[in-house]
Amino acid sequence: MDTVQKEKNIALIKDVLRNYLLEKGFRNTPERYTILEEIYNMDHHFNVDDLYLLMMQKKYHVSKATIYNTIEIFLDAGLIRKHQFGEKTLTSSSYEKSYFDKQHDHLVIYKKTLTKKLRKSSSSAIQESKELKKPLKKHLA
């Protein structure tokens, strides 16, 4: 995605957040917009610890509690998605931006702890493999 389109997208999601905060009666703080922009500049899944370290490296002064609270707002606003890939602890949750993303699935291989984002065609291959009871390798090759 080119820089101009990325800037337009970020402006749009900031408007979505602004409207959500107004509708819910939440405070309109600069920290929320900064966190949102950092998330939408990422090209991968993240967890709260990753985001917190990134914010600290960039000299943003936000607490981990602020990030957790902001994440909950973003989830409710439909700006990010939450995933639990295996472990069921609060800190093991992964998140990804979701406002512009198309529907996709994740394949988690526990033996190698590998997470892959799948296109719809791959997702269809998994379903077809289950229905036909054939090895998945043939469908993804």
mmCIF file with all atom_site columns, C-alpha atoms in Angstrom:
data_model
loop_
_atom_site.group_PDB
_atom_site.id
_atom_site.type_symbol
_atom_site.label_atom_id
_atom_site.label_alt_id
_atom_site.label_comp_id
_atom_site.label_asym_id
_atom_site.label_entity_id
_atom_site.label_seq_id
_atom_site.pdbx_PDB_ins_code
_atom_site.Cartn_x
_atom_site.Cartn_y
_atom_site.Cartn_z
_atom_site.occupancy
_atom_site.B_iso_or_equiv
_atom_site.pdbx_formal_charge
_atom_site.auth_seq_id
_atom_site.auth_comp_id
_atom_site.auth_asym_id
_atom_site.auth_atom_id
_atom_site.pdbx_PDB_model_num
ATOM 1   C CA . MET A 1 1   ? 0.000   0.000   0.000  1.00 0.00 ? 1   MET A CA 1
ATOM 2   C CA . ASP A 1 2   ? 1.402   3.382   -0.918 1.00 0.00 ? 2   ASP A CA 1
ATOM 3   C CA . THR A 1 3   ? 1.975   6.156   1.619  1.00 0.00 ? 3   THR A CA 1
ATOM 4   C CA . VAL A 1 4   ? -0.868  8.376   0.386  1.00 0.00 ? 4   VAL A CA 1
ATOM 5   C CA . GLN A 1 5   ? -3.428  5.554   0.695  1.00 0.00 ? 5   GLN A CA 1
ATOM 6   C CA . LYS A 1 6   ? -2.090  4.591   4.130  1.00 0.00 ? 6   LYS A CA 1
ATOM 7   C CA . GLU A 1 7   ? -2.505  8.198   5.314  1.00 0.00 ? 7   GLU A CA 1
ATOM 8   C CA . LYS A 1 8   ? -6.081  8.285   3.965  1.00 0.00 ? 8   LYS A CA 1
ATOM 9   C CA . ASN A 1 9   ? -6.867  5.030   5.732  1.00 0.00 ? 9   ASN A CA 1
ATOM 10  C CA . ILE A 1 10  ? -5.459  6.302   9.026  1.00 0.00 ? 10  ILE A CA 1
ATOM 11  C CA . ALA A 1 11  ? -7.479  9.524   8.709  1.00 0.00 ? 11  ALA A CA 1
ATOM 12  C CA . LEU A 1 12  ? -10.602 7.424   8.126  1.00 0.00 ? 12  LEU A CA 1
ATOM 13  C CA . ILE A 1 13  ? -10.069 5.141   11.120 1.00 0.00 ? 13  ILE A CA 1
ATOM 14  C CA . LYS A 1 14  ? -9.386  8.175   13.295 1.00 0.00 ? 14  LYS A CA 1
ATOM 15  C CA . ASP A 1 15  ? -12.789 9.520   12.218 1.00 0.00 ? 15  ASP A CA 1
ATOM 16  C CA . VAL A 1 16  ? -14.354 6.159   13.061 1.00 0.00 ? 16  VAL A CA 1
ATOM 17  C CA . LEU A 1 17  ? -12.738 6.294   16.509 1.00 0.00 ? 17  LEU A CA 1
ATOM 18  C CA . ARG A 1 18  ? -13.768 9.930   17.041 1.00 0.00 ? 18  ARG A CA 1
ATOM 19  C CA . ASN A 1 19  ? -17.400 9.103   16.227 1.00 0.00 ? 19  ASN A CA 1
ATOM 20  C CA . TYR A 1 20  ? -17.338 6.010   18.433 1.00 0.00 ? 20  TYR A CA 1
ATOM 21  C CA . LEU A 1 21  ? -15.920 7.943   21.406 1.00 0.00 ? 21  LEU A CA 1
ATOM 22  C CA . LEU A 1 22  ? -18.512 10.692  20.951 1.00 0.00 ? 22  LEU A CA 1
ATOM 23  C CA . GLU A 1 23  ? -21.360 8.174   20.682 1.00 0.00 ? 23  GLU A CA 1
ATOM 24  C CA . LYS A 1 24  ? -20.242 6.291   23.817 1.00 0.00 ? 24  LYS A CA 1
ATOM 25  C CA . GLY A 1 25  ? -19.403 9.425   25.810 1.00 0.00 ? 25  GLY A CA 1
ATOM 26  C CA . PHE A 1 26  ? -15.715 8.499   26.211 1.00 0.00 ? 26  PHE A CA 1
ATOM 27  C CA . ARG A 1 27  ? -12.913 11.039  26.437 1.00 0.00 ? 27  ARG A CA 1
ATOM 28  C CA . ASN A 1 28  ? -11.204 11.979  23.191 1.00 0.00 ? 28  ASN A CA 1
ATOM 29  C CA . THR A 1 29  ? -7.512  11.621  24.144 1.00 0.00 ? 29  THR A CA 1
ATOM 30  C CA . PRO A 1 30  ? -4.428  11.985  21.933 1.00 0.00 ? 30  PRO A CA 1
ATOM 31  C CA . GLU A 1 31  ? -3.014  8.729   23.370 1.00 0.00 ? 31  GLU A CA 1
ATOM 32  C CA . ARG A 1 32  ? -5.868  6.740   21.838 1.00 0.00 ? 32  ARG A CA 1
ATOM 33  C CA . TYR A 1 33  ? -5.164  8.150   18.389 1.00 0.00 ? 33  TYR A CA 1
ATOM 34  C CA . THR A 1 34  ? -1.432  7.539   18.737 1.00 0.00 ? 34  THR A CA 1
ATOM 35  C CA . ILE A 1 35  ? -2.002  3.918   19.736 1.00 0.00 ? 35  ILE A CA 1
ATOM 36  C CA . LEU A 1 36  ? -4.453  3.458   16.866 1.00 0.00 ? 36  LEU A CA 1
ATOM 37  C CA . GLU A 1 37  ? -1.994  4.900   14.365 1.00 0.00 ? 37  GLU A CA 1
ATOM 38  C CA . GLU A 1 38  ? 0.803   2.628   15.598 1.00 0.00 ? 38  GLU A CA 1
ATOM 39  C CA . ILE A 1 39  ? -1.459  -0.406  15.249 1.00 0.00 ? 39  ILE A CA 1
ATOM 40  C CA . TYR A 1 40  ? -2.463  0.555   11.716 1.00 0.00 ? 40  TYR A CA 1
ATOM 41  C CA . ASN A 1 41  ? 1.176   1.063   10.746 1.00 0.00 ? 41  ASN A CA 1
ATOM 42  C CA . MET A 1 42  ? 1.906   -2.568  11.697 1.00 0.00 ? 42  MET A CA 1
ATOM 43  C CA . ASP A 1 43  ? 1.796   -5.348  9.134  1.00 0.00 ? 43  ASP A CA 1
ATOM 44  C CA . HIS A 1 44  ? 1.479   -8.228  11.581 1.00 0.00 ? 44  HIS A CA 1
ATOM 45  C CA . HIS A 1 45  ? -0.320  -9.524  14.651 1.00 0.00 ? 45  HIS A CA 1
ATOM 46  C CA . PHE A 1 46  ? 0.700   -7.971  17.933 1.00 0.00 ? 46  PHE A CA 1
ATOM 47  C CA . ASN A 1 47  ? 0.133   -8.362  21.645 1.00 0.00 ? 47  ASN A CA 1
ATOM 48  C CA . VAL A 1 48  ? -0.074  -5.704  24.339 1.00 0.00 ? 48  VAL A CA 1
ATOM 49  C CA . ASP A 1 49  ? 3.551   -6.204  25.384 1.00 0.00 ? 49  ASP A CA 1
ATOM 50  C CA . ASP A 1 50  ? 4.775   -5.713  21.791 1.00 0.00 ? 50  ASP A CA 1
ATOM 51  C CA . LEU A 1 51  ? 2.706   -2.556  21.443 1.00 0.00 ? 51  LEU A CA 1
ATOM 52  C CA . TYR A 1 52  ? 3.860   -1.226  24.808 1.00 0.00 ? 52  TYR A CA 1
ATOM 53  C CA . LEU A 1 53  ? 7.539   -1.760  23.907 1.00 0.00 ? 53  LEU A CA 1
ATOM 54  C CA . LEU A 1 54  ? 7.023   -0.092  20.537 1.00 0.00 ? 54  LEU A CA 1
ATOM 55  C CA . MET A 1 55  ? 5.412   2.912   22.213 1.00 0.00 ? 55  MET A CA 1
ATOM 56  C CA . MET A 1 56  ? 8.272   3.158   24.713 1.00 0.00 ? 56  MET A CA 1
ATOM 57  C CA . GLN A 1 57  ? 10.896  2.920   21.941 1.00 0.00 ? 57  GLN A CA 1
ATOM 58  C CA . LYS A 1 58  ? 9.191   5.800   20.161 1.00 0.00 ? 58  LYS A CA 1
ATOM 59  C CA . LYS A 1 59  ? 9.193   7.827   23.401 1.00 0.00 ? 59  LYS A CA 1
ATOM 60  C CA . TYR A 1 60  ? 5.397   7.831   23.824 1.00 0.00 ? 60  TYR A CA 1
ATOM 61  C CA . HIS A 1 61  ? 4.532   7.970   27.495 1.00 0.00 ? 61  HIS A CA 1
ATOM 62  C CA . VAL A 1 62  ? 1.588   5.609   27.883 1.00 0.00 ? 62  VAL A CA 1
ATOM 63  C CA . SER A 1 63  ? 1.082   3.018   30.578 1.00 0.00 ? 63  SER A CA 1
ATOM 64  C CA . LYS A 1 64  ? 0.345   -0.614  29.912 1.00 0.00 ? 64  LYS A CA 1
ATOM 65  C CA . ALA A 1 65  ? -3.018  -0.077  31.635 1.00 0.00 ? 65  ALA A CA 1
ATOM 66  C CA . THR A 1 66  ? -3.831  2.664   29.115 1.00 0.00 ? 66  THR A CA 1
ATOM 67  C CA . ILE A 1 67  ? -3.002  0.288   26.284 1.00 0.00 ? 67  ILE A CA 1
ATOM 68  C CA . TYR A 1 68  ? -5.195  -2.479  27.750 1.00 0.00 ? 68  TYR A CA 1
ATOM 69  C CA . ASN A 1 69  ? -8.116  -0.074  28.218 1.00 0.00 ? 69  ASN A CA 1
ATOM 70  C CA . THR A 1 70  ? -7.653  1.374   24.730 1.00 0.00 ? 70  THR A CA 1
ATOM 71  C CA . ILE A 1 71  ? -7.520  -2.105  23.193 1.00 0.00 ? 71  ILE A CA 1
ATOM 72  C CA . GLU A 1 72  ? -10.940 -2.842  24.712 1.00 0.00 ? 72  GLU A CA 1
ATOM 73  C CA . ILE A 1 73  ? -12.327 0.340   23.128 1.00 0.00 ? 73  ILE A CA 1
ATOM 74  C CA . PHE A 1 74  ? -10.839 -0.560  19.737 1.00 0.00 ? 74  PHE A CA 1
ATOM 75  C CA . LEU A 1 75  ? -12.319 -4.062  19.950 1.00 0.00 ? 75  LEU A CA 1
ATOM 76  C CA . ASP A 1 76  ? -15.781 -2.695  20.689 1.00 0.00 ? 76  ASP A CA 1
ATOM 77  C CA . ALA A 1 77  ? -15.437 -0.121  17.901 1.00 0.00 ? 77  ALA A CA 1
ATOM 78  C CA . GLY A 1 78  ? -14.536 -2.849  15.382 1.00 0.00 ? 78  GLY A CA 1
ATOM 79  C CA . LEU A 1 79  ? -11.093 -1.397  14.697 1.00 0.00 ? 79  LEU A CA 1
ATOM 80  C CA . ILE A 1 80  ? -9.148  -4.490  15.781 1.00 0.00 ? 80  ILE A CA 1
ATOM 81  C CA . ARG A 1 81  ? -9.750  -8.242  16.279 1.00 0.00 ? 81  ARG A CA 1
ATOM 82  C CA . LYS A 1 82  ? -8.640  -10.401 19.183 1.00 0.00 ? 82  LYS A CA 1
ATOM 83  C CA . HIS A 1 83  ? -7.202  -13.900 18.775 1.00 0.00 ? 83  HIS A CA 1
ATOM 84  C CA . GLN A 1 84  ? -6.266  -16.612 21.272 1.00 0.00 ? 84  GLN A CA 1
ATOM 85  C CA . PHE A 1 85  ? -3.733  -18.854 19.565 1.00 0.00 ? 85  PHE A CA 1
ATOM 86  C CA . GLY A 1 86  ? -3.353  -21.629 22.117 1.00 0.00 ? 86  GLY A CA 1
ATOM 87  C CA . GLU A 1 87  ? -2.644  -20.308 25.603 1.00 0.00 ? 87  GLU A CA 1
ATOM 88  C CA . LYS A 1 88  ? -5.605  -18.949 27.512 1.00 0.00 ? 88  LYS A CA 1
ATOM 89  C CA . THR A 1 89  ? -3.976  -16.166 29.482 1.00 0.00 ? 89  THR A CA 1
ATOM 90  C CA . LEU A 1 90  ? -4.633  -12.445 29.252 1.00 0.00 ? 90  LEU A CA 1
ATOM 91  C CA . THR A 1 91  ? -1.146  -11.670 27.953 1.00 0.00 ? 91  THR A CA 1
ATOM 92  C CA . SER A 1 92  ? -1.253  -14.380 25.290 1.00 0.00 ? 92  SER A CA 1
ATOM 93  C CA . SER A 1 93  ? -3.958  -12.629 23.282 1.00 0.00 ? 93  SER A CA 1
ATOM 94  C CA . SER A 1 94  ? -2.933  -11.468 19.846 1.00 0.00 ? 94  SER A CA 1
ATOM 95  C CA . TYR A 1 95  ? -4.596  -8.649  17.978 1.00 0.00 ? 95  TYR A CA 1
ATOM 96  C CA . GLU A 1 96  ? -4.700  -7.390  14.424 1.00 0.00 ? 96  GLU A CA 1
ATOM 97  C CA . LYS A 1 97  ? -6.149  -4.384  12.682 1.00 0.00 ? 97  LYS A CA 1
ATOM 98  C CA . SER A 1 98  ? -9.486  -5.217  11.139 1.00 0.00 ? 98  SER A CA 1
ATOM 99  C CA . TYR A 1 99  ? -11.247 -2.182  9.697  1.00 0.00 ? 99  TYR A CA 1
ATOM 100 C CA . PHE A 1 100 ? -9.961  -2.611  6.124  1.00 0.00 ? 100 PHE A CA 1
ATOM 101 C CA . ASP A 1 101 ? -8.976  -6.283  6.221  1.00 0.00 ? 101 ASP A CA 1
ATOM 102 C CA . LYS A 1 102 ? -10.829 -8.933  4.320  1.00 0.00 ? 102 LYS A CA 1
ATOM 103 C CA . GLN A 1 103 ? -12.083 -12.048 6.067  1.00 0.00 ? 103 GLN A CA 1
ATOM 104 C CA . HIS A 1 104 ? -9.350  -14.623 6.546  1.00 0.00 ? 104 HIS A CA 1
ATOM 105 C CA . ASP A 1 105 ? -8.536  -17.617 8.698  1.00 0.00 ? 105 ASP A CA 1
ATOM 106 C CA . HIS A 1 106 ? -5.465  -18.587 10.685 1.00 0.00 ? 106 HIS A CA 1
ATOM 107 C CA . LEU A 1 107 ? -3.679  -21.904 10.651 1.00 0.00 ? 107 LEU A CA 1
ATOM 108 C CA . VAL A 1 108 ? -1.879  -22.605 13.903 1.00 0.00 ? 108 VAL A CA 1
ATOM 109 C CA . ILE A 1 109 ? 0.572   -25.501 14.007 1.00 0.00 ? 109 ILE A CA 1
ATOM 110 C CA . TYR A 1 110 ? 1.268   -26.195 17.674 1.00 0.00 ? 110 TYR A CA 1
ATOM 111 C CA . LYS A 1 111 ? 4.274   -28.436 17.190 1.00 0.00 ? 111 LYS A CA 1
ATOM 112 C CA . LYS A 1 112 ? 6.225   -25.680 15.487 1.00 0.00 ? 112 LYS A CA 1
ATOM 113 C CA . THR A 1 113 ? 4.251   -22.739 16.940 1.00 0.00 ? 113 THR A CA 1
ATOM 114 C CA . LEU A 1 114 ? 3.720   -21.300 13.495 1.00 0.00 ? 114 LEU A CA 1
ATOM 115 C CA . THR A 1 115 ? 0.809   -18.983 12.718 1.00 0.00 ? 115 THR A CA 1
ATOM 116 C CA . LYS A 1 116 ? -0.100  -18.245 9.123  1.00 0.00 ? 116 LYS A CA 1
ATOM 117 C CA . LYS A 1 117 ? -2.745  -15.975 7.653  1.00 0.00 ? 117 LYS A CA 1
ATOM 118 C CA . LEU A 1 118 ? -4.694  -17.824 4.987  1.00 0.00 ? 118 LEU A CA 1
ATOM 119 C CA . ARG A 1 119 ? -6.447  -16.489 1.930  1.00 0.00 ? 119 ARG A CA 1
ATOM 120 C CA . LYS A 1 120 ? -9.983  -17.669 1.303  1.00 0.00 ? 120 LYS A CA 1
ATOM 121 C CA . SER A 1 121 ? -8.804  -20.240 -1.242 1.00 0.00 ? 121 SER A CA 1
ATOM 122 C CA . SER A 1 122 ? -6.549  -21.867 1.370  1.00 0.00 ? 122 SER A CA 1
ATOM 123 C CA . SER A 1 123 ? -9.363  -21.778 3.891  1.00 0.00 ? 123 SER A CA 1
ATOM 124 C CA . SER A 1 124 ? -11.609 -23.493 1.353  1.00 0.00 ? 124 SER A CA 1
ATOM 125 C CA . ALA A 1 125 ? -8.936  -26.133 0.810  1.00 0.00 ? 125 ALA A CA 1
ATOM 126 C CA . ILE A 1 126 ? -8.891  -26.885 4.535  1.00 0.00 ? 126 ILE A CA 1
ATOM 127 C CA . GLN A 1 127 ? -12.670 -27.290 4.590  1.00 0.00 ? 127 GLN A CA 1
ATOM 128 C CA . GLU A 1 128 ? -12.581 -29.454 1.458  1.00 0.00 ? 128 GLU A CA 1
ATOM 129 C CA . SER A 1 129 ? -9.821  -31.571 2.995  1.00 0.00 ? 129 SER A CA 1
ATOM 130 C CA . LYS A 1 130 ? -11.958 -32.168 6.083  1.00 0.00 ? 130 LYS A CA 1
ATOM 131 C CA . GLU A 1 131 ? -14.980 -33.095 3.995  1.00 0.00 ? 131 GLU A CA 1
ATOM 132 C CA . LEU A 1 132 ? -13.049 -35.456 1.746  1.00 0.00 ? 132 LEU A CA 1
ATOM 133 C CA . LYS A 1 133 ? -10.854 -36.756 4.597  1.00 0.00 ? 133 LYS A CA 1
ATOM 134 C CA . LYS A 1 134 ? -7.790  -36.252 2.382  1.00 0.00 ? 134 LYS A CA 1
ATOM 135 C CA . PRO A 1 135 ? -4.398  -34.988 3.513  1.00 0.00 ? 135 PRO A CA 1
ATOM 136 C CA . LEU A 1 136 ? -4.192  -31.205 3.482  1.00 0.00 ? 136 LEU A CA 1
ATOM 137 C CA . LYS A 1 137 ? -0.789  -31.220 1.732  1.00 0.00 ? 137 LYS A CA 1
ATOM 138 C CA . LYS A 1 138 ? -2.383  -32.062 -1.613 1.00 0.00 ? 138 LYS A CA 1
ATOM 139 C CA . HIS A 1 139 ? -4.772  -29.127 -1.402 1.00 0.00 ? 139 HIS A CA 1
ATOM 140 C CA . LEU A 1 140 ? -2.223  -26.476 -0.458 1.00 0.00 ? 140 LEU A CA 1
ATOM 141 C CA . ALA A 1 141 ? 0.520   -27.602 -2.836 1.00 0.00 ? 141 ALA A CA 1
#
